[in-house]
Amino acid sequence: MDHYFHGVVLDRGVDMLLGRAVISGFHRTIGLQFGSVRDIVTAITPGDQELEARKHIAARLGKETFQSPDDIASALALVGVTGVWKTAFGNGAGAVKTSLGLVVTRRNRIVHQADSDPLNPGVVTPLSAIDALDAISTVESTVQTIDSYC
């Protein structure tokens, strides 16, 4: 999921930075430093400009993760996709965000805390096949739904 949203932000950011897409209120540097902007605008060919833009935007994005619902919304808003949760999921946005947030919290506990049960220290939190498949389904359906708005 993080990889997907990085790709969306990278592709849309490059298009916007190079003037191939116009988004109202978009700040064309998307947080790039002046040296990065200089490298992009002074590149000799359009192909070189795109490579420079991709390099600098990817480096900037490499410092962020887009997993939690709020981080996803902020990342997409950066490249002109605003209000993604309400737009994509309507009145069900809150439930989708909660489900995704639970998946991300569990993922982070697995990765950063060896999936230790917070109520029973030293014991790994059980994870059934059904729980794993539900988490995969949540991520897949969320990304597929949002994809149509990106």
XYZ file of C-alpha atoms in Angstrom:
150
model
C 0.000 0.000 0.000
C 2.793 2.398 0.901
C 4.542 1.562 -2.375
C 1.348 2.191 -4.356
C 0.730 5.617 -2.813
C 4.375 6.607 -3.263
C 4.002 5.760 -6.943
C 0.822 7.813 -7.314
C 2.357 10.833 -5.596
C 5.584 10.483 -7.601
C 3.828 10.222 -10.967
C 1.326 13.016 -10.290
C 4.019 15.184 -8.702
C 6.300 14.852 -11.735
C 3.433 15.640 -14.115
C 2.445 18.680 -12.088
C 5.986 19.910 -11.577
C 6.688 19.695 -15.306
C 3.408 21.427 -16.172
C 1.771 18.353 -17.740
C -1.073 18.489 -15.213
C -2.573 21.584 -13.649
C -4.159 21.393 -10.219
C -5.763 24.411 -8.609
C -3.853 25.589 -5.549
C -0.971 23.151 -6.084
C 2.422 24.378 -4.956
C 4.611 23.280 -7.864
C 7.696 22.458 -5.807
C 5.886 20.014 -3.453
C 8.406 20.749 -0.763
C 11.547 20.464 -2.859
C 14.590 22.503 -1.971
C 15.743 25.268 -4.299
C 18.725 23.176 -5.442
C 16.372 20.418 -6.552
C 14.188 22.843 -8.465
C 17.300 24.338 -10.080
C 18.457 20.865 -11.187
C 15.074 20.218 -12.777
C 14.619 23.510 -14.612
C 18.199 23.640 -15.895
C 18.164 20.109 -17.317
C 18.766 20.317 -21.049
C 16.074 18.081 -22.525
C 12.509 17.306 -21.422
C 13.631 13.730 -20.757
C 16.439 14.987 -18.525
C 13.969 17.248 -16.710
C 11.699 14.293 -16.038
C 14.590 12.192 -14.731
C 15.694 15.008 -12.430
C 12.118 15.566 -11.226
C 11.674 11.842 -10.523
C 15.007 11.667 -8.707
C 14.321 14.639 -6.453
C 10.665 13.863 -5.741
C 11.500 10.219 -4.984
C 14.227 11.348 -2.576
C 11.782 13.672 -0.840
C 9.117 10.960 -0.613
C 11.642 8.438 0.678
C 11.443 10.135 4.062
C 7.699 9.509 4.453
C 5.310 6.600 4.768
C 1.784 6.551 3.432
C 0.028 3.860 5.431
C -2.344 5.463 7.914
C -5.545 7.001 6.567
C -4.443 10.521 7.541
C -1.018 10.098 5.915
C -2.638 8.784 2.740
C -5.034 11.734 2.614
C -2.182 14.213 3.178
C -0.021 12.618 0.491
C -2.789 12.617 -2.085
C -3.796 16.191 -1.214
C -0.196 17.198 -1.890
C -0.787 16.273 -5.534
C -4.329 17.569 -5.905
C -6.466 14.612 -4.778
C -8.391 16.221 -1.940
C -11.074 14.716 0.266
C -10.246 11.237 -0.966
C -11.965 9.340 1.854
C -15.325 11.075 1.564
C -15.127 11.124 -2.230
C -14.211 7.449 -2.604
C -16.246 5.941 0.229
C -19.040 8.429 0.938
C -20.762 7.818 4.267
C -18.734 4.636 4.772
C -15.448 6.562 4.923
C -15.200 6.408 8.702
C -15.593 2.625 8.801
C -13.029 2.122 6.021
C -10.535 4.422 7.745
C -11.036 2.580 11.040
C -10.552 -0.836 9.394
C -7.434 0.330 7.587
C -6.106 1.963 10.761
C -6.441 -1.353 12.608
C -4.521 -3.160 9.865
C -1.748 -0.534 9.959
C -1.559 -0.639 13.764
C -1.242 -4.421 13.712
C 1.337 -4.271 10.926
C 3.395 -1.789 12.925
C 3.169 -3.932 16.049
C 4.366 -6.957 14.046
C 7.263 -5.041 12.487
C 8.386 -2.902 15.411
C 7.411 -4.875 18.512
C 7.717 -8.514 17.385
C 3.882 -8.686 17.592
C 3.993 -8.908 21.376
C 0.582 -8.987 23.014
C 0.331 -5.677 24.923
C -1.919 -7.353 27.519
C 0.315 -10.392 27.944
C 4.014 -9.404 27.713
C 6.295 -12.005 26.167
C 3.463 -13.669 24.279
C 2.915 -13.182 20.565
C -0.545 -11.934 19.630
C -2.482 -14.667 17.845
C -3.094 -14.136 14.134
C -5.459 -16.503 12.393
C -5.552 -17.143 8.656
C -8.943 -15.425 8.561
C -7.495 -12.322 10.259
C -4.639 -12.212 7.737
C -6.981 -12.651 4.779
C -9.311 -9.951 6.132
C -6.350 -7.550 6.438
C -5.288 -8.290 2.864
C -8.845 -7.771 1.662
C -9.084 -4.456 3.523
C -5.887 -3.150 1.941
C -6.770 -4.411 -1.548
C -10.302 -3.029 -1.568
C -9.162 0.303 -0.142
C -6.445 0.745 -2.765
C -8.709 -0.400 -5.614
C -11.430 2.047 -4.614
C -9.043 4.972 -4.156
C -7.252 4.110 -7.415
C -10.231 5.238 -9.458
C -9.808 8.759 -8.015
C -6.070 8.991 -8.641
